[in-house]
Tab-separated table of C-alpha atoms in Angstrom:
chain	number	residue	atom	x	y	z
Y	13	UNK	CA	-4.265	7.087	-198.438
Y	14	UNK	CA	-7.369	7.047	-200.631
Y	15	UNK	CA	-8.065	10.254	-202.528
Y	16	UNK	CA	-11.710	11.233	-202.078
Y	17	UNK	CA	-11.986	14.185	-204.411
Y	18	UNK	CA	-15.442	15.447	-203.350
Y	19	UNK	CA	-14.580	15.337	-199.648
Y	20	UNK	CA	-11.298	17.165	-200.203
Y	21	UNK	CA	-12.928	19.749	-202.469
Y	22	UNK	CA	-15.565	20.275	-199.800
Y	23	UNK	CA	-12.928	20.765	-197.099
Y	24	UNK	CA	-11.190	23.431	-199.190
Y	25	UNK	CA	-14.502	25.235	-199.815
Y	26	UNK	CA	-15.419	24.947	-196.123
Y	27	UNK	CA	-12.109	26.458	-194.978
Y	28	UNK	CA	-12.384	29.324	-197.471
Y	29	UNK	CA	-16.010	29.942	-196.517
Y	30	UNK	CA	-15.163	29.886	-192.799
Y	31	UNK	CA	-12.313	32.373	-193.275
Y	32	UNK	CA	-14.416	34.603	-195.514
Y	33	UNK	CA	-17.542	34.671	-193.362
Y	34	UNK	CA	-15.742	34.998	-190.019
Y	35	UNK	CA	-12.667	37.045	-190.906
Y	36	UNK	CA	-13.367	38.299	-194.442
Y	37	UNK	CA	-13.548	41.984	-193.558
Y	38	UNK	CA	-10.156	41.840	-191.800
Y	39	UNK	CA	-8.419	39.603	-194.347
Y	40	UNK	CA	-9.668	41.518	-197.369
Y	41	UNK	CA	-9.347	44.915	-195.660
Y	42	UNK	CA	-13.017	45.669	-196.228
Y	43	UNK	CA	-14.693	48.512	-194.425
Y	44	UNK	CA	-16.437	46.988	-191.392
Y	45	UNK	CA	-20.171	47.164	-191.572
Y	46	UNK	CA	-21.859	49.469	-189.147
Y	47	UNK	CA	-23.437	47.601	-186.254
Y	48	UNK	CA	-26.785	49.084	-185.402
Y	49	UNK	CA	-28.005	48.185	-181.954
Y	50	UNK	CA	-31.669	48.410	-181.332
Y	51	UNK	CA	-34.008	46.815	-178.875
Y	52	UNK	CA	-37.709	46.578	-178.249
Y	53	UNK	CA	-37.843	48.721	-175.113
Y	54	UNK	CA	-39.974	51.835	-175.044
Y	55	UNK	CA	-37.027	54.180	-175.532
Y	56	UNK	CA	-35.760	52.514	-178.691
Y	57	UNK	CA	-38.950	51.218	-180.258
Y	58	UNK	CA	-38.632	53.711	-183.091
Y	59	UNK	CA	-35.131	52.496	-183.914
Y	60	UNK	CA	-36.445	50.087	-186.527
Y	61	UNK	CA	-37.870	53.022	-188.419
Y	62	UNK	CA	-34.465	54.711	-188.282
Y	63	UNK	CA	-32.738	51.491	-189.294
Y	64	UNK	CA	-34.872	51.165	-192.360
Y	65	UNK	CA	-35.106	54.908	-193.100
Y	66	UNK	CA	-34.530	55.782	-196.751
Y	67	UNK	CA	-33.928	52.224	-197.956
Y	68	UNK	CA	-32.743	51.568	-201.480
Y	69	UNK	CA	-33.480	48.552	-203.641
Y	70	UNK	CA	-29.890	47.348	-203.450
Y	71	UNK	CA	-29.274	48.101	-199.743
Y	72	UNK	CA	-29.728	44.503	-198.535
Y	73	UNK	CA	-26.919	43.369	-200.837
Y	74	UNK	CA	-24.567	45.955	-199.331
Y	75	UNK	CA	-25.342	45.139	-195.704
Y	76	UNK	CA	-26.080	41.448	-195.411
Y	77	UNK	CA	-26.849	38.386	-197.413
Y	78	UNK	CA	-29.760	36.412	-195.985
Y	79	UNK	CA	-28.867	32.837	-195.335
Y	80	UNK	CA	-25.207	33.660	-194.785
Y	81	UNK	CA	-23.155	34.387	-191.698
Y	82	UNK	CA	-23.948	35.114	-188.046
Y	83	UNK	CA	-24.747	38.655	-186.937
Y	84	UNK	CA	-22.599	38.038	-183.853
Y	85	UNK	CA	-19.403	37.870	-185.931
Y	86	UNK	CA	-18.317	41.335	-184.784
Y	87	UNK	CA	-16.751	43.578	-187.376
Y	88	UNK	CA	-14.353	40.994	-188.806
Y	89	UNK	CA	-16.966	39.012	-190.670
Y	90	UNK	CA	-18.737	39.690	-193.915
Y	91	UNK	CA	-22.400	39.571	-194.815
Y	92	UNK	CA	-23.951	39.580	-191.373
Y	93	UNK	CA	-27.365	38.010	-190.967
Y	94	UNK	CA	-28.355	34.364	-191.309
Y	95	UNK	CA	-31.567	32.964	-192.743
Y	96	UNK	CA	-33.300	32.767	-189.346
Y	97	UNK	CA	-32.095	36.248	-188.466
Y	98	UNK	CA	-33.656	37.595	-191.663
Y	99	UNK	CA	-36.973	35.802	-191.084
Y	100	UNK	CA	-37.185	36.779	-187.374
Y	101	UNK	CA	-36.226	40.371	-188.077
Y	102	UNK	CA	-38.762	40.655	-190.892
Y	103	UNK	CA	-41.595	39.155	-188.835
Y	104	UNK	CA	-40.835	41.406	-185.853
Y	105	UNK	CA	-40.060	44.751	-187.454
Y	106	UNK	CA	-41.965	44.418	-190.723
Y	107	UNK	CA	-39.453	46.486	-192.667
Y	108	UNK	CA	-40.403	48.216	-195.914
Y	109	UNK	CA	-40.805	46.145	-199.070
Y	110	UNK	CA	-37.631	47.762	-200.370
Y	111	UNK	CA	-35.764	45.785	-197.705
Y	112	UNK	CA	-37.835	42.587	-197.791
Y	113	UNK	CA	-38.149	41.977	-201.545
Y	114	UNK	CA	-34.439	42.006	-202.556
Y	115	UNK	CA	-33.514	39.844	-199.546
Y	116	UNK	CA	-36.351	37.429	-200.235
Y	117	UNK	CA	-35.456	37.217	-203.935
Y	118	UNK	CA	-31.843	36.416	-203.082
Y	119	UNK	CA	-32.859	33.963	-200.370
Y	120	UNK	CA	-35.349	32.092	-202.554
Y	121	UNK	CA	-32.878	32.062	-205.427
Y	122	UNK	CA	-30.186	30.455	-203.282
Y	123	UNK	CA	-32.631	27.953	-201.796
Y	124	UNK	CA	-34.075	26.882	-205.149
Y	125	UNK	CA	-30.610	26.644	-206.698
Y	126	UNK	CA	-28.763	24.920	-203.880
Y	127	UNK	CA	-31.112	23.973	-200.971
Y	128	UNK	CA	-29.023	22.540	-198.102
Y	129	UNK	CA	-25.762	22.844	-200.036
Y	130	UNK	CA	-25.174	25.754	-197.640
Y	131	UNK	CA	-25.152	23.348	-194.664
Y	132	UNK	CA	-22.703	20.881	-196.151
Y	133	UNK	CA	-20.273	23.176	-197.934
Y	134	UNK	CA	-20.492	26.740	-196.615
Y	135	UNK	CA	-21.860	26.962	-193.059
Y	136	UNK	CA	-18.962	27.858	-190.708
Y	137	UNK	CA	-20.778	26.428	-187.684
Y	138	UNK	CA	-21.328	23.128	-189.505
Y	139	UNK	CA	-17.665	23.124	-190.556
Y	140	UNK	CA	-16.485	23.564	-186.944
Y	141	UNK	CA	-18.847	20.799	-185.903
Y	142	UNK	CA	-17.199	18.486	-188.457
Y	143	UNK	CA	-13.757	19.542	-187.218
Y	144	UNK	CA	-14.775	18.472	-183.706
Y	145	UNK	CA	-15.641	15.070	-185.148
Y	146	UNK	CA	-12.315	14.959	-187.023
Y	147	UNK	CA	-10.550	15.667	-183.708
Y	148	UNK	CA	-12.346	12.648	-182.235
Y	149	UNK	CA	-11.149	10.473	-185.101
Y	150	UNK	CA	-7.610	11.799	-184.667
Y	151	UNK	CA	-7.605	10.966	-180.962
Y	152	UNK	CA	-9.102	7.525	-181.584
Y	153	UNK	CA	-12.229	8.102	-179.482
Y	154	UNK	CA	-15.201	5.907	-180.356
Y	155	UNK	CA	-18.169	7.514	-182.103
Y	156	UNK	CA	-21.572	7.370	-180.470
Y	157	UNK	CA	-24.267	6.487	-182.990
Y	158	UNK	CA	-27.671	8.095	-182.622
Y	159	UNK	CA	-30.434	5.523	-182.194
Y	160	UNK	CA	-33.237	5.834	-184.777
Y	161	UNK	CA	-35.776	7.092	-182.225
Y	162	UNK	CA	-33.391	9.861	-181.118
Y	163	UNK	CA	-32.871	10.997	-184.719
Y	164	UNK	CA	-36.641	11.067	-185.267
Y	165	UNK	CA	-37.089	13.029	-182.036
Y	166	UNK	CA	-34.435	15.577	-183.044
Y	167	UNK	CA	-36.053	16.003	-186.451
Y	168	UNK	CA	-39.512	16.559	-184.948
Y	169	UNK	CA	-38.025	18.904	-182.325
Y	170	UNK	CA	-36.368	20.900	-185.122
Y	171	UNK	CA	-39.726	21.514	-186.811
Y	172	UNK	CA	-41.384	22.438	-183.503
Y	173	UNK	CA	-38.511	24.738	-182.519
Y	174	UNK	CA	-38.529	26.520	-185.895
Y	175	UNK	CA	-42.289	27.051	-185.745
Y	176	UNK	CA	-42.059	28.329	-182.144
Y	177	UNK	CA	-39.223	30.731	-182.958
Y	178	UNK	CA	-40.934	32.185	-186.016
Y	179	UNK	CA	-44.197	32.502	-184.088
Y	180	UNK	CA	-42.443	34.299	-181.216
Y	181	UNK	CA	-40.768	36.656	-183.718
Y	182	UNK	CA	-44.197	37.520	-185.089
Y	183	UNK	CA	-45.938	37.623	-181.694
Y	184	UNK	CA	-43.616	40.168	-180.117
Y	185	UNK	CA	-44.731	42.720	-182.697
Y	186	UNK	CA	-48.229	42.639	-181.157
Y	187	UNK	CA	-48.886	45.786	-179.177
Y	188	UNK	CA	-50.547	44.067	-176.200
Y	189	UNK	CA	-47.519	41.878	-175.428
Y	190	UNK	CA	-45.651	43.220	-172.360
Y	191	UNK	CA	-42.168	44.727	-172.783
Y	192	UNK	CA	-40.781	42.309	-170.221
Y	193	UNK	CA	-41.726	39.469	-172.581
Y	194	UNK	CA	-40.774	41.237	-175.789
Y	195	UNK	CA	-37.232	42.147	-174.759
Y	196	UNK	CA	-35.723	38.684	-174.290
Y	197	UNK	CA	-37.700	37.280	-177.209
Y	198	UNK	CA	-36.296	39.789	-179.665
Y	199	UNK	CA	-34.169	37.703	-182.059
Y	200	UNK	CA	-35.275	34.634	-180.126
Y	201	UNK	CA	-33.478	32.392	-182.616
Y	202	UNK	CA	-30.165	34.065	-181.816
Y	203	UNK	CA	-30.788	33.906	-178.056
Y	204	UNK	CA	-30.797	30.102	-178.119
Y	205	UNK	CA	-28.335	29.491	-180.996
Y	206	UNK	CA	-24.900	28.025	-180.120
Y	207	UNK	CA	-23.433	30.382	-182.726
Y	208	UNK	CA	-24.216	33.291	-180.375
Y	209	UNK	CA	-21.543	31.948	-178.012
Y	210	UNK	CA	-19.101	30.406	-180.496
Y	211	UNK	CA	-18.918	33.112	-183.170
Y	212	UNK	CA	-18.071	36.123	-180.925
Y	213	UNK	CA	-15.361	34.107	-179.160
Y	214	UNK	CA	-13.767	33.037	-182.450
Y	215	UNK	CA	-13.945	36.487	-184.011
Y	216	UNK	CA	-12.612	38.221	-180.884
Y	217	UNK	CA	-15.814	40.017	-179.898
Y	218	UNK	CA	-16.892	38.417	-176.593
Y	219	UNK	CA	-18.737	41.659	-175.830
Y	220	UNK	CA	-21.346	40.511	-178.379
Y	221	UNK	CA	-22.418	37.737	-175.981
Y	222	UNK	CA	-25.112	39.756	-174.294
Y	223	UNK	CA	-27.205	37.782	-171.853
Y	224	UNK	CA	-28.561	40.729	-169.881
Y	225	UNK	CA	-31.953	42.210	-170.567
Y	226	UNK	CA	-32.807	44.691	-167.779
Y	227	UNK	CA	-36.493	44.652	-166.879
Y	228	UNK	CA	-37.141	41.396	-168.706
Y	229	UNK	CA	-39.225	38.525	-167.381
Y	230	UNK	CA	-36.963	36.356	-165.214
Y	231	UNK	CA	-38.819	33.145	-166.067
Y	232	UNK	CA	-38.394	33.776	-169.779
Y	233	UNK	CA	-34.727	34.722	-169.379
Y	234	UNK	CA	-34.008	31.544	-167.436
Y	235	UNK	CA	-35.868	29.450	-170.052
Y	236	UNK	CA	-33.889	30.991	-172.914
Y	237	UNK	CA	-30.608	30.602	-171.023
Y	238	UNK	CA	-31.321	26.939	-170.256
Y	239	UNK	CA	-32.147	26.343	-173.934
Y	240	UNK	CA	-28.944	28.138	-174.997
Y	241	UNK	CA	-26.841	25.975	-172.653
Y	242	UNK	CA	-28.635	22.801	-173.782
Y	243	UNK	CA	-28.165	23.553	-177.474
Y	244	UNK	CA	-24.522	24.571	-176.966
Y	245	UNK	CA	-23.872	21.273	-175.184
Y	246	UNK	CA	-25.656	19.498	-178.047
Y	247	UNK	CA	-23.400	21.369	-180.471
Y	248	UNK	CA	-20.211	20.326	-178.661
Y	249	UNK	CA	-21.453	16.751	-178.539
Y	250	UNK	CA	-20.450	16.769	-182.228
Y	251	UNK	CA	-17.082	15.707	-180.840
Y	252	UNK	CA	-18.508	12.239	-180.252
Y	253	UNK	CA	-21.635	12.300	-182.434
Y	254	UNK	CA	-21.766	13.531	-186.036
Y	255	UNK	CA	-23.239	16.999	-186.625
Y	256	UNK	CA	-25.557	16.805	-183.622
Y	257	UNK	CA	-26.761	20.450	-183.669
Y	258	UNK	CA	-27.326	20.370	-187.460
Y	259	UNK	CA	-30.045	17.743	-186.945
Y	260	UNK	CA	-32.056	20.398	-185.045
Y	261	UNK	CA	-30.878	23.688	-186.595
Y	262	UNK	CA	-33.889	25.904	-187.519
Y	263	UNK	CA	-32.022	27.342	-190.522
Y	264	UNK	CA	-31.481	23.803	-191.794
Y	265	UNK	CA	-35.166	23.018	-191.243
Y	266	UNK	CA	-36.196	25.910	-193.518
Y	267	UNK	CA	-33.639	24.900	-196.167
Y	268	UNK	CA	-34.736	21.259	-195.953
Y	269	UNK	CA	-38.113	22.094	-197.521
Y	270	UNK	CA	-36.205	22.927	-200.720
Y	271	UNK	CA	-34.065	19.778	-200.841
Y	272	UNK	CA	-36.499	17.990	-203.118
Y	273	UNK	CA	-37.172	20.352	-206.012
Y	274	UNK	CA	-33.926	22.353	-205.999
Y	275	UNK	CA	-31.680	22.430	-209.056
Y	276	UNK	CA	-29.286	20.024	-207.324
Y	277	UNK	CA	-30.411	16.403	-207.300
Y	278	UNK	CA	-28.871	13.173	-206.141
Y	279	UNK	CA	-29.836	10.104	-208.157
Y	280	UNK	CA	-29.422	6.414	-207.443
Y	281	UNK	CA	-29.266	3.515	-209.858
Y	282	UNK	CA	-30.728	0.815	-207.607
Y	283	UNK	CA	-29.616	-1.950	-209.991
Y	284	UNK	CA	-25.964	-1.120	-209.374
Y	285	UNK	CA	-26.337	-0.975	-205.568
Y	286	UNK	CA	-24.839	-3.929	-203.708
Y	287	UNK	CA	-26.235	-2.892	-200.291
Y	288	UNK	CA	-22.752	-2.540	-198.807
Y	289	UNK	CA	-24.090	0.202	-196.454
Y	290	UNK	CA	-20.993	2.385	-196.827
Y	291	UNK	CA	-23.265	5.335	-197.695
Y	292	UNK	CA	-25.330	4.828	-194.540
Y	293	UNK	CA	-22.201	4.784	-192.384
Y	294	UNK	CA	-20.620	7.765	-194.146
Y	295	UNK	CA	-23.604	10.118	-193.879
Y	296	UNK	CA	-22.896	12.928	-191.387
Y	297	UNK	CA	-26.638	13.337	-190.803
Y	298	UNK	CA	-26.999	9.585	-190.298
Y	299	UNK	CA	-29.917	9.247	-192.718
Y	300	UNK	CA	-30.632	5.916	-194.382
Y	301	UNK	CA	-32.505	7.392	-197.360
Y	302	UNK	CA	-29.811	6.638	-199.949
Y	303	UNK	CA	-29.094	3.168	-198.581
Y	304	UNK	CA	-32.711	2.074	-198.245
Y	305	UNK	CA	-34.171	3.460	-201.478
Y	306	UNK	CA	-35.098	0.701	-203.900
Y	307	UNK	CA	-37.486	2.181	-206.457
Y	308	UNK	CA	-37.102	5.966	-206.644
Y	309	UNK	CA	-34.334	7.486	-208.736
Y	310	UNK	CA	-34.045	10.802	-206.905
Y	311	UNK	CA	-32.890	10.174	-203.356
Y	312	UNK	CA	-32.829	13.691	-201.891
Y	313	UNK	CA	-33.957	13.581	-198.280
Y	314	UNK	CA	-34.922	16.554	-196.095
Y	315	UNK	CA	-32.028	15.804	-193.729
Y	316	UNK	CA	-29.423	15.554	-196.539
Y	317	UNK	CA	-26.881	18.397	-196.305
Y	318	UNK	CA	-25.610	17.807	-199.868
Y	319	UNK	CA	-22.089	16.914	-198.711
Y	320	UNK	CA	-22.005	14.000	-201.217
Y	321	UNK	CA	-19.872	11.880	-198.952
Y	322	UNK	CA	-22.082	8.939	-199.932
Y	323	UNK	CA	-21.306	9.593	-203.624
Y	324	UNK	CA	-17.593	9.941	-202.869
Y	325	UNK	CA	-17.326	6.698	-200.907
Y	326	UNK	CA	-19.721	4.519	-202.941
Y	327	UNK	CA	-17.608	1.692	-204.458
Y	328	UNK	CA	-20.098	0.964	-207.259
Y	329	UNK	CA	-19.409	2.854	-210.467
Y	330	UNK	CA	-22.210	5.272	-211.502
Y	331	UNK	CA	-24.497	3.989	-208.751
Y	332	UNK	CA	-24.899	7.497	-207.308
Y	333	UNK	CA	-24.852	10.675	-209.411
Y	334	UNK	CA	-25.179	14.334	-208.438
Y	335	UNK	CA	-26.810	16.497	-211.097
Y	336	UNK	CA	-27.347	20.213	-211.467
Y	337	UNK	CA	-30.324	20.890	-213.731
Y	338	UNK	CA	-29.986	17.399	-215.128
Y	339	UNK	CA	-26.268	17.697	-215.902
Y	340	UNK	CA	-24.019	15.256	-213.993
Y	341	UNK	CA	-21.388	16.973	-211.815
Y	342	UNK	CA	-20.270	14.128	-209.519
Y	343	UNK	CA	-20.446	10.353	-209.980
Y	344	UNK	CA	-19.550	7.467	-207.739
N	14	UNK	CA	-36.403	65.269	-201.677
N	15	UNK	CA	-37.132	68.528	-203.395
N	16	UNK	CA	-37.182	71.881	-201.577
N	17	UNK	CA	-40.964	72.014	-201.952
N	18	UNK	CA	-41.628	68.633	-200.346
N	19	UNK	CA	-39.075	69.383	-197.607
N	20	UNK	CA	-40.990	72.553	-196.796
N	21	UNK	CA	-44.233	70.564	-196.737
N	22	UNK	CA	-42.709	68.037	-194.372
N	23	UNK	CA	-41.575	70.786	-191.988
N	24	UNK	CA	-45.007	72.391	-191.977
N	25	UNK	CA	-46.652	69.087	-191.096
N	26	UNK	CA	-48.505	68.732	-194.382
N	27	UNK	CA	-48.842	65.460	-196.254
N	28	UNK	CA	-45.479	64.669	-197.794
N	29	UNK	CA	-45.136	63.110	-201.189
N	30	UNK	CA	-41.768	61.497	-201.780
N	31	UNK	CA	-40.131	63.128	-204.737
N	32	UNK	CA	-37.066	61.408	-206.139
N	33	UNK	CA	-34.666	63.636	-208.006
N	34	UNK	CA	-33.165	61.993	-211.083
N	35	UNK	CA	-35.042	58.690	-210.659
N	36	UNK	CA	-33.056	55.635	-211.661
N	37	UNK	CA	-34.224	52.392	-213.241
N	38	UNK	CA	-34.647	50.901	-209.759
N	39	UNK	CA	-36.991	53.696	-208.658
N	40	UNK	CA	-39.253	52.929	-211.604
N	41	UNK	CA	-39.078	49.158	-211.741
N	42	UNK	CA	-37.528	47.939	-208.451
N	43	UNK	CA	-40.521	46.122	-207.053
N	44	UNK	CA	-41.485	44.611	-210.430
N	45	UNK	CA	-37.964	43.222	-210.898
N	46	UNK	CA	-37.807	41.616	-207.448
N	47	UNK	CA	-41.399	40.353	-207.459
N	48	UNK	CA	-40.659	38.908	-210.907
N	49	UNK	CA	-37.542	37.131	-209.604
N	50	UNK	CA	-39.466	35.758	-206.607
N	51	UNK	CA	-42.350	34.505	-208.790
N	52	UNK	CA	-39.829	32.968	-211.211
N	53	UNK	CA	-37.982	31.036	-208.491
N	54	UNK	CA	-41.171	29.884	-206.761
N	55	UNK	CA	-42.549	28.803	-210.140
N	56	UNK	CA	-39.369	26.938	-211.051
N	57	UNK	CA	-39.335	25.186	-207.681
N	58	UNK	CA	-42.982	24.120	-207.907
N	59	UNK	CA	-42.504	22.973	-211.499
N	60	UNK	CA	-39.496	20.853	-210.518
N	61	UNK	CA	-41.366	19.378	-207.537
N	62	UNK	CA	-44.220	18.479	-209.868
N	63	UNK	CA	-41.874	17.092	-212.536
N	64	UNK	CA	-40.083	14.795	-210.081
N	65	UNK	CA	-43.156	13.626	-208.175
N	66	UNK	CA	-42.887	10.047	-209.444
N	67	UNK	CA	-39.117	9.846	-209.826
């Protein structure tokens, strides 16, 4: 058996991250965070003001880390609130600067430092998706490769979906929008995210899967439900196709803007490359950026999830190098 | 909130938030976080510019 040190290190980090983000509060005997339910109906429209009453400058660090785990993780998880949750919540409720600024500082810091490192090493949903693919390999099932046009379509759909979700989060704060439209669109990202179904089931809180919105527009509810089912099926297709949901994930789309320019860079020495295509085959996001690049040194691509599988499997010595602020940390 | 501002709040008058024993964060909270945000955005843009031809 060949020892691929980066891949094995990544697996260990992924398992620890999964346990911490999904079961951290239980395992470490931390006090469960208080779950505050609030909705956009007339009765509870002032709840946001209560939620953000008397904020402190360090409150966001005590309650959730933006860009981290799913808010549907019940009381067993730690640091509730993912990147999209933070952005949607901020656009809808417009919380005080005391809430926005610390979260934004932390979020930007993590993105500039690590970009999509979160996707490849820490995201529990991405980890489970890879485990589905490992199960396929174990059972000997053949992998289905995405055709190039399908990958391009998924990428474009990811941008469109992210823009639509952020716009809907902002639009439901407008006073003239009807309550029947506002209610199902509140946390629209969560309503269509596969994590809304997977996380509560894995953390033992199926009650968190709330699909009922009394008084809401039926057409909108059906649309959101169809999207949720479609995206969940796409997620489970990771059993036969690599990381299928990750190619569309809105959180990943936001992080992808920081891939080129973050402190982590992946460099290629084109003179050492023998065009063996192992990197192209190994990539869980099925990008050809590393394989095809001939002139540029830095080969970070928006779809790269910084898993460094290409670096780990590259047979050519020092052909691929991962650097943090110019200092080499991994070499092929 | 001091007793005076609490009384003002109850009477419906304009309330001025009075922080007893203000900490460093009460004085400089927004400057610290805005500074961090500007720093990270600046670093990111500088790195993007520096690697434009690489």
